Short mmCIF file of C-alpha atoms in Angstrom, two decimals:
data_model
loop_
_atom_site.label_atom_id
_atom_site.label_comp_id
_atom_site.label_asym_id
_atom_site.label_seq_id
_atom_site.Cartn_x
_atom_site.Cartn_y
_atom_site.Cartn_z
CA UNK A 1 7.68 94.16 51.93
CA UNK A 2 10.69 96.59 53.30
CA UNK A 3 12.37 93.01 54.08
CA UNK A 4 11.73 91.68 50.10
CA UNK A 5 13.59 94.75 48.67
CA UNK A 6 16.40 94.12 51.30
CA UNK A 7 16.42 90.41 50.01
CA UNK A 8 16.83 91.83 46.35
CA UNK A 9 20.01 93.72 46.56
CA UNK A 10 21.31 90.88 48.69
CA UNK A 11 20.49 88.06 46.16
CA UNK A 12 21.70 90.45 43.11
CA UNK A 13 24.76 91.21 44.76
CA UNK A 14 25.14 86.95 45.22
CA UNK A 15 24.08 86.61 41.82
CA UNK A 16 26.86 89.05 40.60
CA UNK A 17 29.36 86.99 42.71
CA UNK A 18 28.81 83.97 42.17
CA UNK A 19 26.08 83.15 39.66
CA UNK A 20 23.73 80.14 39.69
CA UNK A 21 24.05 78.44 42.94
CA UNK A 22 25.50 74.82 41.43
CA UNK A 23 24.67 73.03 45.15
CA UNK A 24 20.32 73.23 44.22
CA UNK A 25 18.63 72.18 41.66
CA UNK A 26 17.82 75.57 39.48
CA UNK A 27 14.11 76.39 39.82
CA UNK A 28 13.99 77.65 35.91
CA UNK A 29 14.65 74.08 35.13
CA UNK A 30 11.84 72.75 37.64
CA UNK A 31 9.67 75.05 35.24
CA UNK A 32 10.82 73.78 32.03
CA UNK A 33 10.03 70.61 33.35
CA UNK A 34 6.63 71.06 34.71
CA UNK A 35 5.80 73.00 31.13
CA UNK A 36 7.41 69.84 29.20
CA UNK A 37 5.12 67.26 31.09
CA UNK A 38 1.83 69.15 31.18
CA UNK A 39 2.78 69.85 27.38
CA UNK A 40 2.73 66.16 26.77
CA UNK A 41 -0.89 65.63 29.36
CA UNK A 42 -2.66 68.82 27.61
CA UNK A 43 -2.36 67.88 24.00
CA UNK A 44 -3.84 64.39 24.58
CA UNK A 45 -6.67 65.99 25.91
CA UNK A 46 -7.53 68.99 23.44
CA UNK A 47 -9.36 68.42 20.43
CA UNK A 48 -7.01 68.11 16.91
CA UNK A 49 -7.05 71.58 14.85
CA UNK A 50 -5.85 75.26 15.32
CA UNK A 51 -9.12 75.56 18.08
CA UNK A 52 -8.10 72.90 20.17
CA UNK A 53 -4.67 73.51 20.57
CA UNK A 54 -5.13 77.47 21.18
CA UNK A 55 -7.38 75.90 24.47
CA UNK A 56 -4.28 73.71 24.91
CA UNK A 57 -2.25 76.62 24.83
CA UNK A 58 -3.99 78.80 27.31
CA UNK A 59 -5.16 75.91 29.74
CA UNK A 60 -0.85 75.69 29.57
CA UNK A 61 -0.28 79.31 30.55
CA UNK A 62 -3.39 78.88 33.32
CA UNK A 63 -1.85 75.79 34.94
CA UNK A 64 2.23 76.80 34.79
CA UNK A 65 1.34 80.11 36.16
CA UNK A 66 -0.72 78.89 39.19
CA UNK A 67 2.00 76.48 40.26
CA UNK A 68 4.71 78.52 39.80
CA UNK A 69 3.03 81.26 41.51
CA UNK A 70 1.48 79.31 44.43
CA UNK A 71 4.09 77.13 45.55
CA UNK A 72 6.53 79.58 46.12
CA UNK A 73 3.96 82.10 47.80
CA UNK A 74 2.71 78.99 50.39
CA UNK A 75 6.51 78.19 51.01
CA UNK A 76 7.47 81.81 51.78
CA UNK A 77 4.01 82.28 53.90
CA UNK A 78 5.14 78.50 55.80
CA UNK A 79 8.56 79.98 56.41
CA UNK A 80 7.48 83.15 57.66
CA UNK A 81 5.30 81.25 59.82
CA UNK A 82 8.62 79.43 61.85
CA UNK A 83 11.08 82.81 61.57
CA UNK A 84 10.83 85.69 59.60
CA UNK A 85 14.83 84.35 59.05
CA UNK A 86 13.29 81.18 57.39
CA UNK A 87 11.14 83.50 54.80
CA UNK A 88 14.27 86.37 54.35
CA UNK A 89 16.88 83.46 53.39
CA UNK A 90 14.35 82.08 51.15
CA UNK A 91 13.28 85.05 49.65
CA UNK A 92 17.41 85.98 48.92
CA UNK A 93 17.79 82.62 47.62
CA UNK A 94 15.09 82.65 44.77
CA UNK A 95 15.86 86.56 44.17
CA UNK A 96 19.52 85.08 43.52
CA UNK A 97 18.01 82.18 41.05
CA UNK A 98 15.84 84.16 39.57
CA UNK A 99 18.36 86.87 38.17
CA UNK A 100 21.07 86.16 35.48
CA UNK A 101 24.02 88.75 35.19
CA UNK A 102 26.95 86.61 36.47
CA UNK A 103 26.08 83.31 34.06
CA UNK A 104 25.32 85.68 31.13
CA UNK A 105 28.70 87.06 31.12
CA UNK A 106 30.20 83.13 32.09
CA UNK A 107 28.70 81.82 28.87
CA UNK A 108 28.79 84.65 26.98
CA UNK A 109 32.92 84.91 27.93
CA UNK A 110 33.34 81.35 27.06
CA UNK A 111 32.52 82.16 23.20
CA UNK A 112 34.93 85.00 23.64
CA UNK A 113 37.68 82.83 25.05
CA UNK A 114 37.13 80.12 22.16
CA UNK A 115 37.41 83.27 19.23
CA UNK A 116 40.59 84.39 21.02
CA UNK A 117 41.80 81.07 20.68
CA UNK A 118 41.05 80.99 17.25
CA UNK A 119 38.64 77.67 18.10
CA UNK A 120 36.11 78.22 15.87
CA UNK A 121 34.18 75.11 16.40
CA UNK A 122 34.40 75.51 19.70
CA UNK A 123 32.98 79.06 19.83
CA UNK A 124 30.10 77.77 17.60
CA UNK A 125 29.24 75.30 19.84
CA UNK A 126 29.41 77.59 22.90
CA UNK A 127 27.69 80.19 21.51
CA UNK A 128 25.01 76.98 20.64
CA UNK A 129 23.89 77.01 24.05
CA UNK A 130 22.27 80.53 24.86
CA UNK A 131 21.28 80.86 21.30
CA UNK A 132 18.45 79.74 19.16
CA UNK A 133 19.48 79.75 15.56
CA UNK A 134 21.40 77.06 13.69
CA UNK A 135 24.85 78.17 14.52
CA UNK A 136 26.94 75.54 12.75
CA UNK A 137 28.34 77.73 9.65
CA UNK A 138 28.52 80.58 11.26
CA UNK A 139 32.12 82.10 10.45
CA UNK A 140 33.28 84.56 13.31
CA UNK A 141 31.67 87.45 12.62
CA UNK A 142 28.53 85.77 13.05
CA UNK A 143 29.33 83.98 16.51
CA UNK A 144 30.90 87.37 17.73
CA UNK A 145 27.23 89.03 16.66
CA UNK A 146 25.21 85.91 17.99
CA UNK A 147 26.90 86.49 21.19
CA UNK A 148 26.15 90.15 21.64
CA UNK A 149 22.91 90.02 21.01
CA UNK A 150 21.94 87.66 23.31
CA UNK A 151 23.51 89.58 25.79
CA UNK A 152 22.13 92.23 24.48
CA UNK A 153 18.27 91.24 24.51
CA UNK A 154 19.07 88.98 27.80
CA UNK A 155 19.99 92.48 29.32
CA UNK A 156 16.20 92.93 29.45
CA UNK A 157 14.55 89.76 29.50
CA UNK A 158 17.00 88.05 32.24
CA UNK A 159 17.90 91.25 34.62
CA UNK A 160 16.22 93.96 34.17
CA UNK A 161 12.52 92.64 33.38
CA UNK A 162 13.10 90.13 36.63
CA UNK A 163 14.26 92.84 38.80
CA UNK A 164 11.56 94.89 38.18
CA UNK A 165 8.54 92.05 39.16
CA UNK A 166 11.00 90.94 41.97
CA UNK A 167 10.34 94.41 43.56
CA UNK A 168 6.88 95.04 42.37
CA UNK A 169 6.27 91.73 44.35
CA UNK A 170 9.09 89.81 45.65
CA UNK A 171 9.98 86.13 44.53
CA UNK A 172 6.66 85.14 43.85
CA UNK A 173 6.17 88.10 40.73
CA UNK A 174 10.02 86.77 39.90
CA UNK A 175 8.35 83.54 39.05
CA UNK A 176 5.68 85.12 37.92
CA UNK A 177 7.73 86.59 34.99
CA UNK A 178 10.39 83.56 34.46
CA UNK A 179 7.55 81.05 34.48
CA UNK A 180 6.21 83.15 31.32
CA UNK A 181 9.20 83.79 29.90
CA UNK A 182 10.28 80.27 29.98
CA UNK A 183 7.14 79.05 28.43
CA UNK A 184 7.67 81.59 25.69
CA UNK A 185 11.34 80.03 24.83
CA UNK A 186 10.18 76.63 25.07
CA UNK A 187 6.71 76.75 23.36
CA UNK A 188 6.46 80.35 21.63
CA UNK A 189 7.68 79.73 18.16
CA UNK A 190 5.93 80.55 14.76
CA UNK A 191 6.58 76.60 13.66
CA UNK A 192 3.93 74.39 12.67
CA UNK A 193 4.14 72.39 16.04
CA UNK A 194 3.78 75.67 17.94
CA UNK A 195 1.88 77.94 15.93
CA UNK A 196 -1.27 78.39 17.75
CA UNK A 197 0.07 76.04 20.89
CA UNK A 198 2.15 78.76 22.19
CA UNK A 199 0.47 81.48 21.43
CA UNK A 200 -0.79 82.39 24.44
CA UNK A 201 2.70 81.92 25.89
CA UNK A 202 4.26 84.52 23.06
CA UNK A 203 1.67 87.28 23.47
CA UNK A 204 1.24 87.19 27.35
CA UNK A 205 5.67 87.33 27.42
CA UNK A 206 5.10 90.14 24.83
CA UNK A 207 2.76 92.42 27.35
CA UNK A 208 5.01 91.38 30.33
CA UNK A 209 8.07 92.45 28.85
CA UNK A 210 7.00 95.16 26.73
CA UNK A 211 7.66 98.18 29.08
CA UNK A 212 10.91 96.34 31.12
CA UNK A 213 12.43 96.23 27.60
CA UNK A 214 12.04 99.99 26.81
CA UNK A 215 12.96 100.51 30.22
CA UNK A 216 16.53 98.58 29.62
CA UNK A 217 16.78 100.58 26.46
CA UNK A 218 17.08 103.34 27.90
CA UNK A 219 19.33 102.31 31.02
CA UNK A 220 21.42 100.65 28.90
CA UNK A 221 21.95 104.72 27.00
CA UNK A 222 22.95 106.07 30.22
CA UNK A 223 25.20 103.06 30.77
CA UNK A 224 27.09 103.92 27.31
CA UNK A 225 27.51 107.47 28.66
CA UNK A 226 28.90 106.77 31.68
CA UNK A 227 31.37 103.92 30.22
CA UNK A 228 32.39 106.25 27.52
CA UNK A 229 30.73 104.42 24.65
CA UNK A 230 29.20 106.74 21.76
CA UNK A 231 25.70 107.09 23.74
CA UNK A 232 24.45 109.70 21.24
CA UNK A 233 24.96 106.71 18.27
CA UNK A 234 22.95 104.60 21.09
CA UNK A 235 20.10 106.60 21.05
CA UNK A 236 19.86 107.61 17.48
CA UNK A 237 20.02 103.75 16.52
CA UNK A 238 17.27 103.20 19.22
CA UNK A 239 15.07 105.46 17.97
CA UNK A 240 15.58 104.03 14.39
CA UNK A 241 15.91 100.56 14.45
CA UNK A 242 13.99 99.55 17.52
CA UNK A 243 11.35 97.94 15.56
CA UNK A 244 13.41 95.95 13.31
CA UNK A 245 12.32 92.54 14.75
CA UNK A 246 9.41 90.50 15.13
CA UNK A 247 9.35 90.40 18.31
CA UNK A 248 8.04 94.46 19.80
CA UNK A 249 10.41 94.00 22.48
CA UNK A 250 13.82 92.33 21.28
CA UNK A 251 15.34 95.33 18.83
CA UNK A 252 15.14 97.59 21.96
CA UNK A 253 18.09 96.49 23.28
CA UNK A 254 19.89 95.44 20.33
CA UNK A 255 19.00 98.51 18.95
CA UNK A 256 21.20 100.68 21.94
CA UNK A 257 23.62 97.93 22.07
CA UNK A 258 24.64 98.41 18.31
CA UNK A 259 24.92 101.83 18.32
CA UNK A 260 26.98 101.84 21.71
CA UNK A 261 29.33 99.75 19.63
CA UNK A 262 29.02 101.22 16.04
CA UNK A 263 28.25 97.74 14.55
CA UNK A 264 25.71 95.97 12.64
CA UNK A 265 23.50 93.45 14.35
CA UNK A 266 20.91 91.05 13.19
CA UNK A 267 20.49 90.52 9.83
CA UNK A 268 19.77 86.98 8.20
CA UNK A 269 19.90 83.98 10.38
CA UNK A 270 19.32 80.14 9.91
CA UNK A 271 16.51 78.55 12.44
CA UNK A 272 16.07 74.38 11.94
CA UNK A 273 17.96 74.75 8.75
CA UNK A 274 15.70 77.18 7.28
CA UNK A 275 17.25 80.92 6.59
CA UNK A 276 14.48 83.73 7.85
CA UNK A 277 14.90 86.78 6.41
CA UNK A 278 15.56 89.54 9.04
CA UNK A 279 16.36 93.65 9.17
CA UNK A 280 19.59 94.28 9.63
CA UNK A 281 19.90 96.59 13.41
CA UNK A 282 22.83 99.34 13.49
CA UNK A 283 25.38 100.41 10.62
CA UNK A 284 28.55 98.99 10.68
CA UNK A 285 30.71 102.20 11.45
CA UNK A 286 33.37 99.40 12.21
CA UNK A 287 33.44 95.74 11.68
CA UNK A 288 32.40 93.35 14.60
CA UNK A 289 35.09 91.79 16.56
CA UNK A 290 35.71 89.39 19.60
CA UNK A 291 36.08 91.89 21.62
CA UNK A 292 32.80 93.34 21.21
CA UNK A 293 31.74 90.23 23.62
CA UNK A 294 33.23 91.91 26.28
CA UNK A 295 32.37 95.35 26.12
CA UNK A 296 29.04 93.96 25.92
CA UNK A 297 28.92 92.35 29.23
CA UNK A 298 30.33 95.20 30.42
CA UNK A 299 27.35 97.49 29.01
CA UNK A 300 24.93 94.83 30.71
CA UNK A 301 26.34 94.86 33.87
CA UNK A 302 26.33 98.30 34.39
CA UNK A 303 22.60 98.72 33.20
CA UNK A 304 21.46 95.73 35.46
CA UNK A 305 22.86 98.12 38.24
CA UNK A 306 21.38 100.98 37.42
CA UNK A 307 18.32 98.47 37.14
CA UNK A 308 18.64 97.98 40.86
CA UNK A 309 19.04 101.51 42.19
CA UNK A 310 16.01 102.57 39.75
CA UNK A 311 13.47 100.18 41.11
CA UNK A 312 15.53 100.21 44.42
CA UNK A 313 15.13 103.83 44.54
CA UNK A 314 11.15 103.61 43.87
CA UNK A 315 10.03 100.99 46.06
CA UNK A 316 11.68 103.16 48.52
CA UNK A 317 10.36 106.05 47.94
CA UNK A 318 7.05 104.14 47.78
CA UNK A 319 7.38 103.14 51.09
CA UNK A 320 8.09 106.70 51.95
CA UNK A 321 5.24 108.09 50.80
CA UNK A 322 2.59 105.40 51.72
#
């Protein structure tokens, strides 16, 4: 276990340095395919009607869960089994994959870099691929906003919420979590496709991330403080506008990350060309600019270390103490 938590701060340190390894095939996109294809087996098998495809939905969670879970466990047992070498370097490698600071900031910076060129259907389309909503008339206010709070909410649900199962248990809890949270984005929406389909998916990623995000909330205060940002506006927006989403967990971090700026988030947004009415998150002290994108990453990178040293710091003294 000593040797796991090693292989953490080794693989976030990669991660930080170099981002997604480009020379293997991402394991996040192994899972999206696995959940695509038993997607497409499951519902020819469940019965038509809300009942049926709630079964569907959970025999989906069941299924994606024990693969993702038990292949990586038998591989890391196999390896161990020729060199405890074999199971370290594969145990950095997925803790590496499995965290997302360094490609946050690279395609969050890339909308930044198109709004500096004044490329505004470029940034649209950047900021297309790590966001959800329609994007296409979004003047650049809106990208700048998209753009911070996806780094905002990916603060928690791609670093901080990762490295936390990582060391509660290593690569295996890391897929654990990302096989979850992946099912969430690809089959956890309120649509009539997905309604009672994902489900299962939405709630279970709502209980898993439900104490990681409060956790980032509150690392990402301290972060504000110690990068001079107006922590106390941080907190006070937290404790006001943490609940103005759907979701329990996404406002948390929105919520710090717009009063650490002293701008608006949220509001309004357009999802398969219909608009769904949303609570605005922060008050606009100032108005949002370009910039913001980069203080943002900024903000997330410190909180993902302070992320590391917390649950770092634990495990250790776990290990201490036991």
């Amino acid at each position: 276990m000593k040797s796991a938590l090693i292989a953490l701060a080794v693989g976030y340190v990669l991660d930080l340095l170099l981002g997604d390894p480009a020379f293997i095939y991402h394991p996040i996109r192994m899972i999206g395919n696995l959940i695509a294809f038993l997607e497409k087996k499951i519902r020819k098998i469940v019965p038509s009607g809300s009942k049926g495809e709630l079964l569907g939905g959970v025999l989906l969670v069941i299924l994606v869960c024990f693969v993702c879970t038990g292949i990586p466990w038998m591989l890391i047992r196999g390896a161990g089994k020729l060199h405890i070498a074999a199971a370290f370097a594969l145990e950095v490698l997925w803790s590496w994959q499995i965290l997302a600071t360094k490609s946050l900031k690279t395609e969050s910076m890339k909308v930044y870099r198109k709004l500096e060129e004044k490329d505004l259907e470029g940034a649209r389309y950047a900021v297309s691929m790590i966001v959800g909503r329609d994007t296409n008339e979004l003047d650049e206010a809106g990208v700048t906003k998209a753009a911070v709070e996806t780094v905002a909410e990916n603060t928690s649900d791609g670093i901080i919420a990762p490295l936390l199962f990582l060391a509660i248990g290593g690569p295996v809890a890391g897929f654990f979590y990302k096989a979850v949270n992946t099912m969430d984005s690809m089959v956890g929406y309120k649509n009539e496709k997905y309604l009672y389909f994902g489900r299962c998916a939405a709630r279970l990623d709502d209980l898993l991330n439900y104490l990681p995000s409060r956790i980032s909330a509150w690392l990402m205060i301290a972060a504000s403080g110690l990068l001079g940002m107006n922590w106390k506006n941080a907190k006070k927006i937290y404790k006001r506008d943490r609940r103005n989403h759907a979701s329990p967990n996404s406002a948390q971090t929105e919520a710090v990350m717009a009063g650490a700026l002293e701008v608006r988030l949220a509001g309004d947004a357009k999802y398969f060309g219909k608009v769904v009415k949303k609570p605005t998150i922060g008050d606009a002290i100032r108005p949002v600019v370009p910039e913001d994108i980069r203080r943002a990453n900024q903000l997330m990178y410190l909180t993902s270390f302070l992320g590391l040293l917390l649950f770092g710091g634990a495990k250790l003294l776990f290990f201490v103490l036991i």
